[in-house]
Short mmCIF file of C-alpha atoms in Angstrom, two decimals:
data_model
loop_
_atom_site.label_atom_id
_atom_site.label_comp_id
_atom_site.label_asym_id
_atom_site.label_seq_id
_atom_site.Cartn_x
_atom_site.Cartn_y
_atom_site.Cartn_z
CA ASN A 426 -9.37 -20.84 -58.39
CA SER A 427 -13.14 -21.09 -58.23
CA LYS A 428 -15.10 -20.08 -61.30
CA PHE A 429 -17.66 -18.31 -59.09
CA ARG A 430 -17.46 -16.00 -56.09
CA THR A 431 -17.83 -17.69 -52.70
CA ILE A 432 -21.19 -17.52 -50.91
CA ASP A 433 -19.51 -16.53 -47.62
CA GLY A 434 -17.65 -13.56 -49.08
CA SER A 435 -14.14 -15.04 -48.66
CA CYS A 436 -11.41 -14.62 -51.28
CA ASN A 437 -12.86 -11.44 -52.78
CA ASN A 438 -9.59 -9.86 -51.63
CA LEU A 439 -6.81 -12.26 -52.67
CA LYS A 440 -4.21 -10.60 -50.41
CA GLN A 441 -6.57 -10.87 -47.40
CA PRO A 442 -8.84 -13.90 -48.13
CA LEU A 443 -10.86 -13.51 -44.93
CA TYR A 444 -11.56 -9.83 -45.55
CA GLY A 445 -15.34 -9.32 -45.82
CA LYS A 446 -16.12 -12.97 -44.95
CA SER A 447 -19.32 -13.73 -43.02
CA PHE A 448 -18.99 -14.26 -39.31
CA THR A 449 -15.89 -12.05 -39.03
CA PRO A 450 -15.59 -8.69 -37.18
CA LEU A 451 -17.08 -5.57 -38.66
CA GLN A 452 -14.52 -3.29 -40.16
CA ARG A 453 -14.03 -0.01 -38.26
CA VAL A 454 -13.50 3.49 -39.74
CA LEU A 455 -12.09 4.64 -36.39
CA ASP A 456 -10.48 2.62 -33.59
CA SER A 457 -12.67 1.57 -30.68
CA ASP A 458 -12.61 3.75 -27.54
CA TYR A 459 -13.54 1.53 -24.63
CA SER A 460 -13.03 3.15 -21.23
CA ASP A 461 -10.90 0.22 -20.04
CA GLY A 462 -9.34 -0.34 -23.45
CA PHE A 463 -11.14 -3.64 -23.90
CA THR A 464 -14.86 -3.80 -23.26
CA LEU A 465 -16.43 -1.15 -21.00
CA PRO A 466 -18.38 1.71 -22.66
CA ARG A 467 -16.66 4.99 -23.44
CA VAL A 468 -16.77 7.73 -20.76
CA ALA A 469 -16.20 11.50 -20.69
CA LYS A 470 -12.71 12.97 -20.30
CA ASN A 471 -13.44 13.62 -16.64
CA GLY A 472 -14.30 9.94 -16.12
CA GLN A 473 -18.03 10.52 -15.77
CA ASP A 474 -20.67 8.66 -17.75
CA LEU A 475 -21.59 10.21 -21.11
CA PRO A 476 -25.08 11.75 -21.48
CA SER A 477 -27.97 9.40 -22.23
CA ALA A 478 -28.17 8.45 -25.93
CA ARG A 479 -31.92 9.19 -25.74
CA LEU A 480 -31.24 12.70 -24.47
CA ILE A 481 -28.81 13.34 -27.30
CA SER A 482 -31.13 12.03 -29.99
CA THR A 483 -34.21 13.99 -28.77
CA THR A 484 -32.10 17.19 -28.35
CA THR A 485 -30.45 17.12 -31.74
CA ARG A 486 -33.05 15.41 -33.94
CA PHE A 487 -36.70 16.33 -34.57
CA ASN A 488 -39.33 13.98 -36.08
CA GLU A 489 -40.62 16.49 -38.57
CA ILE A 490 -42.16 15.41 -41.86
CA VAL A 491 -40.57 17.44 -44.64
CA GLU A 492 -41.55 16.62 -48.21
CA ASP A 493 -38.84 16.48 -50.82
CA PRO A 494 -39.57 17.01 -54.53
CA ASN A 495 -36.59 14.82 -55.56
CA PHE A 496 -37.11 11.68 -53.43
CA THR A 497 -39.88 9.30 -52.39
CA SER A 498 -40.13 6.80 -49.56
CA LEU A 499 -38.65 4.22 -51.98
CA LEU A 500 -35.25 5.88 -51.29
CA VAL A 501 -35.54 4.86 -47.65
CA ALA A 502 -36.70 1.32 -48.44
CA PHE A 503 -33.90 0.77 -50.95
CA GLY A 504 -31.31 2.28 -48.61
CA GLN A 505 -32.44 -0.11 -45.89
CA PHE A 506 -32.22 -3.01 -48.31
CA LEU A 507 -28.65 -2.09 -49.20
CA ASP A 508 -27.76 -1.79 -45.54
CA HIS A 509 -29.08 -5.25 -44.90
CA ASP A 510 -26.77 -6.53 -47.61
CA THR A 511 -23.62 -5.33 -45.86
CA ASP A 512 -24.12 -5.93 -42.15
CA HIS A 513 -26.22 -7.88 -39.68
CA VAL A 514 -24.96 -7.92 -36.06
CA PRO A 515 -26.75 -10.40 -33.80
CA ILE A 516 -27.72 -9.45 -30.28
CA SER A 517 -26.39 -11.51 -27.34
CA THR A 518 -28.78 -13.88 -25.62
CA SER A 519 -28.69 -15.84 -22.39
CA ALA A 520 -29.33 -19.59 -22.69
CA GLY A 521 -30.98 -18.84 -26.03
CA GLU A 522 -33.44 -16.38 -24.50
CA ALA A 523 -33.67 -12.62 -24.97
CA VAL A 524 -32.08 -10.53 -22.21
CA GLU A 525 -34.40 -7.93 -20.62
CA CYS A 526 -32.66 -5.02 -18.87
CA CYS A 527 -35.93 -3.12 -18.30
CA THR A 528 -39.14 -4.15 -16.62
CA GLU A 529 -42.49 -4.20 -18.49
CA GLU A 530 -43.27 -0.90 -16.71
CA GLY A 531 -40.19 0.69 -18.26
CA LYS A 532 -38.06 0.76 -15.11
CA PHE A 533 -34.47 -0.45 -14.72
CA VAL A 534 -34.05 -4.06 -13.71
CA ASP A 535 -31.99 -4.39 -10.51
CA PRO A 536 -28.67 -5.84 -11.71
CA LYS A 537 -28.50 -7.91 -8.51
CA THR A 538 -31.49 -9.90 -9.74
CA LEU A 539 -29.84 -10.79 -13.04
CA PRO A 540 -27.61 -13.83 -13.57
CA PRO A 541 -23.88 -12.86 -13.69
CA GLU A 542 -23.65 -13.44 -17.47
CA GLU A 543 -26.58 -11.10 -18.11
CA ARG A 544 -25.13 -8.31 -16.01
CA LEU A 545 -22.28 -8.07 -18.48
CA LEU A 546 -24.67 -7.86 -21.43
CA CYS A 547 -27.07 -5.17 -20.13
CA PHE A 548 -26.48 -1.54 -21.04
CA PRO A 549 -29.98 0.00 -20.80
CA ILE A 550 -30.50 3.59 -21.98
CA GLU A 551 -31.82 6.10 -19.47
CA VAL A 552 -34.87 8.09 -20.65
CA PRO A 553 -34.90 11.75 -19.54
CA ARG A 554 -37.69 13.18 -17.45
CA ASN A 555 -40.68 14.56 -19.39
CA ASP A 556 -39.84 12.36 -22.36
CA LYS A 557 -42.83 11.38 -24.48
CA LEU A 558 -41.92 7.71 -24.08
CA ASN A 559 -43.22 7.97 -20.49
CA ARG A 560 -40.73 5.37 -19.20
CA LYS A 561 -37.32 5.45 -17.55
CA CYS A 562 -35.54 2.71 -19.42
CA ILE A 563 -34.92 1.56 -23.01
CA ASN A 564 -33.65 -2.03 -23.32
CA LEU A 565 -30.15 -2.29 -24.85
CA VAL A 566 -28.18 -5.53 -24.96
CA ARG A 567 -24.63 -5.90 -26.09
CA SER A 568 -23.94 -7.29 -29.57
CA VAL A 569 -22.33 -10.69 -30.05
CA SER A 570 -18.57 -10.31 -29.97
CA ALA A 571 -16.25 -11.70 -32.60
CA PRO A 572 -12.78 -13.33 -32.35
CA ARG A 573 -10.04 -11.14 -33.76
CA LEU A 574 -8.81 -12.34 -37.19
CA ASP A 575 -5.19 -12.50 -36.02
CA CYS A 576 -6.22 -14.28 -32.78
CA SER A 577 -4.45 -11.58 -30.73
CA ALA A 578 -5.65 -10.11 -27.45
CA GLY A 579 -7.29 -6.72 -27.72
CA PRO A 580 -10.55 -4.74 -27.59
CA ILE A 581 -13.69 -6.77 -28.34
CA GLU A 582 -15.14 -6.41 -31.83
CA GLN A 583 -18.65 -7.04 -33.12
CA ILE A 584 -19.39 -9.93 -35.44
CA ASN A 585 -21.05 -9.55 -38.85
CA GLN A 586 -22.99 -12.69 -39.60
CA ILE A 587 -23.41 -11.88 -43.29
CA THR A 588 -20.83 -10.96 -45.92
CA HIS A 589 -19.54 -7.38 -45.82
CA TRP A 590 -19.90 -6.97 -49.57
CA LEU A 591 -22.68 -5.65 -51.81
CA ASP A 592 -23.36 -9.15 -53.14
CA SER A 593 -27.08 -9.70 -52.39
CA SER A 594 -26.19 -11.83 -49.42
CA ASN A 595 -29.49 -10.70 -47.87
CA VAL A 596 -31.20 -12.60 -50.74
CA TYR A 597 -29.01 -15.59 -51.36
CA GLY A 598 -27.50 -16.17 -47.89
CA SER A 599 -23.96 -15.97 -46.50
CA LEU A 600 -23.36 -19.66 -45.74
CA ASP A 601 -23.34 -22.70 -47.99
CA ASN A 602 -26.04 -24.49 -45.98
CA VAL A 603 -28.33 -21.46 -46.08
CA ALA A 604 -27.80 -21.05 -49.83
CA THR A 605 -28.61 -24.73 -50.27
CA GLU A 606 -31.89 -24.38 -48.34
CA LEU A 607 -32.89 -21.44 -50.47
CA ARG A 608 -32.33 -23.03 -53.84
CA THR A 609 -34.51 -25.36 -55.91
CA PHE A 610 -31.56 -26.59 -58.02
CA GLU A 611 -33.80 -26.22 -61.04
CA ASN A 612 -33.00 -23.59 -63.69
CA GLY A 613 -31.07 -21.56 -61.12
CA LEU A 614 -34.26 -20.56 -59.28
CA LEU A 615 -34.83 -19.87 -55.59
CA ARG A 616 -37.42 -21.69 -53.52
CA THR A 617 -40.67 -19.78 -53.01
CA ILE A 618 -44.06 -20.23 -51.43
CA ILE A 619 -47.39 -18.72 -52.40
CA GLY A 620 -48.49 -16.08 -49.96
CA GLU A 621 -52.00 -15.15 -48.89
CA ASP A 622 -52.18 -12.69 -51.78
CA GLY A 623 -51.46 -15.46 -54.26
CA GLN A 624 -48.03 -14.10 -55.11
CA GLU A 625 -44.67 -15.80 -54.72
CA GLN A 626 -42.55 -14.93 -51.68
CA LEU A 627 -39.57 -16.21 -49.78
CA PRO A 628 -40.23 -19.34 -47.75
CA ILE A 629 -40.89 -19.07 -44.01
CA ASP A 630 -38.10 -20.28 -41.72
CA PRO A 631 -39.43 -23.41 -39.99
CA ASP A 632 -37.14 -22.75 -37.01
CA THR A 633 -39.06 -19.59 -36.07
CA SER A 634 -42.64 -18.78 -35.17
CA CYS A 635 -42.40 -15.45 -36.97
CA ILE A 636 -45.27 -14.52 -39.28
CA GLY A 637 -45.16 -11.41 -41.40
CA PRO A 638 -43.12 -9.58 -44.05
CA THR A 639 -39.97 -8.95 -42.04
CA GLY A 640 -36.58 -10.37 -43.07
CA SER A 641 -36.32 -12.52 -39.93
CA CYS A 642 -39.29 -14.59 -41.16
CA ALA A 643 -37.52 -15.74 -44.31
CA LEU A 644 -34.73 -18.25 -44.62
CA ALA A 645 -32.51 -15.49 -45.96
#
């Protein structure tokens, strides 16, 4: 019955009010395919591990610069902006700290040296021999899981901490308290600060030490 749409994305679908709401599971195009049906990564039909994701990407993709007469780099920037309006999946942490599955030298961390909770979160990617990265390991940590909307038991799903809609949630926030922090409550304007270049920009999040133009530095 609200005159305006909700900030958290709920009630956009009146038959399924929680559909697209922030902090609910991402919607899948295909069903998950965990090897144990619940949480372990997918394996090959013969039960063996699948090839390294790094090997697949370097074998099938080439970092070539090909100019296109119809598009500029603005297409990439705008596409990234749209993506950040529909999904943002947080990475799991341990006691609030980042989980490191690789050493600084780029080698695999011995799982036996990790706390039990971190062993379940680590899925480092193996780097093939003669790779230009000149390391053996790429850090990969499991995403934060989400409770199923029907509260049933089943495969884990990944949480989307922003709304699933194209509603500029990456500008205005996806929770009432975030939207409140971003607003001036004067003439419908957002809060801003003056940057080093003398121009207005989004305010810096006081809860982080981040400095720079990335989205994680702003309250939104």
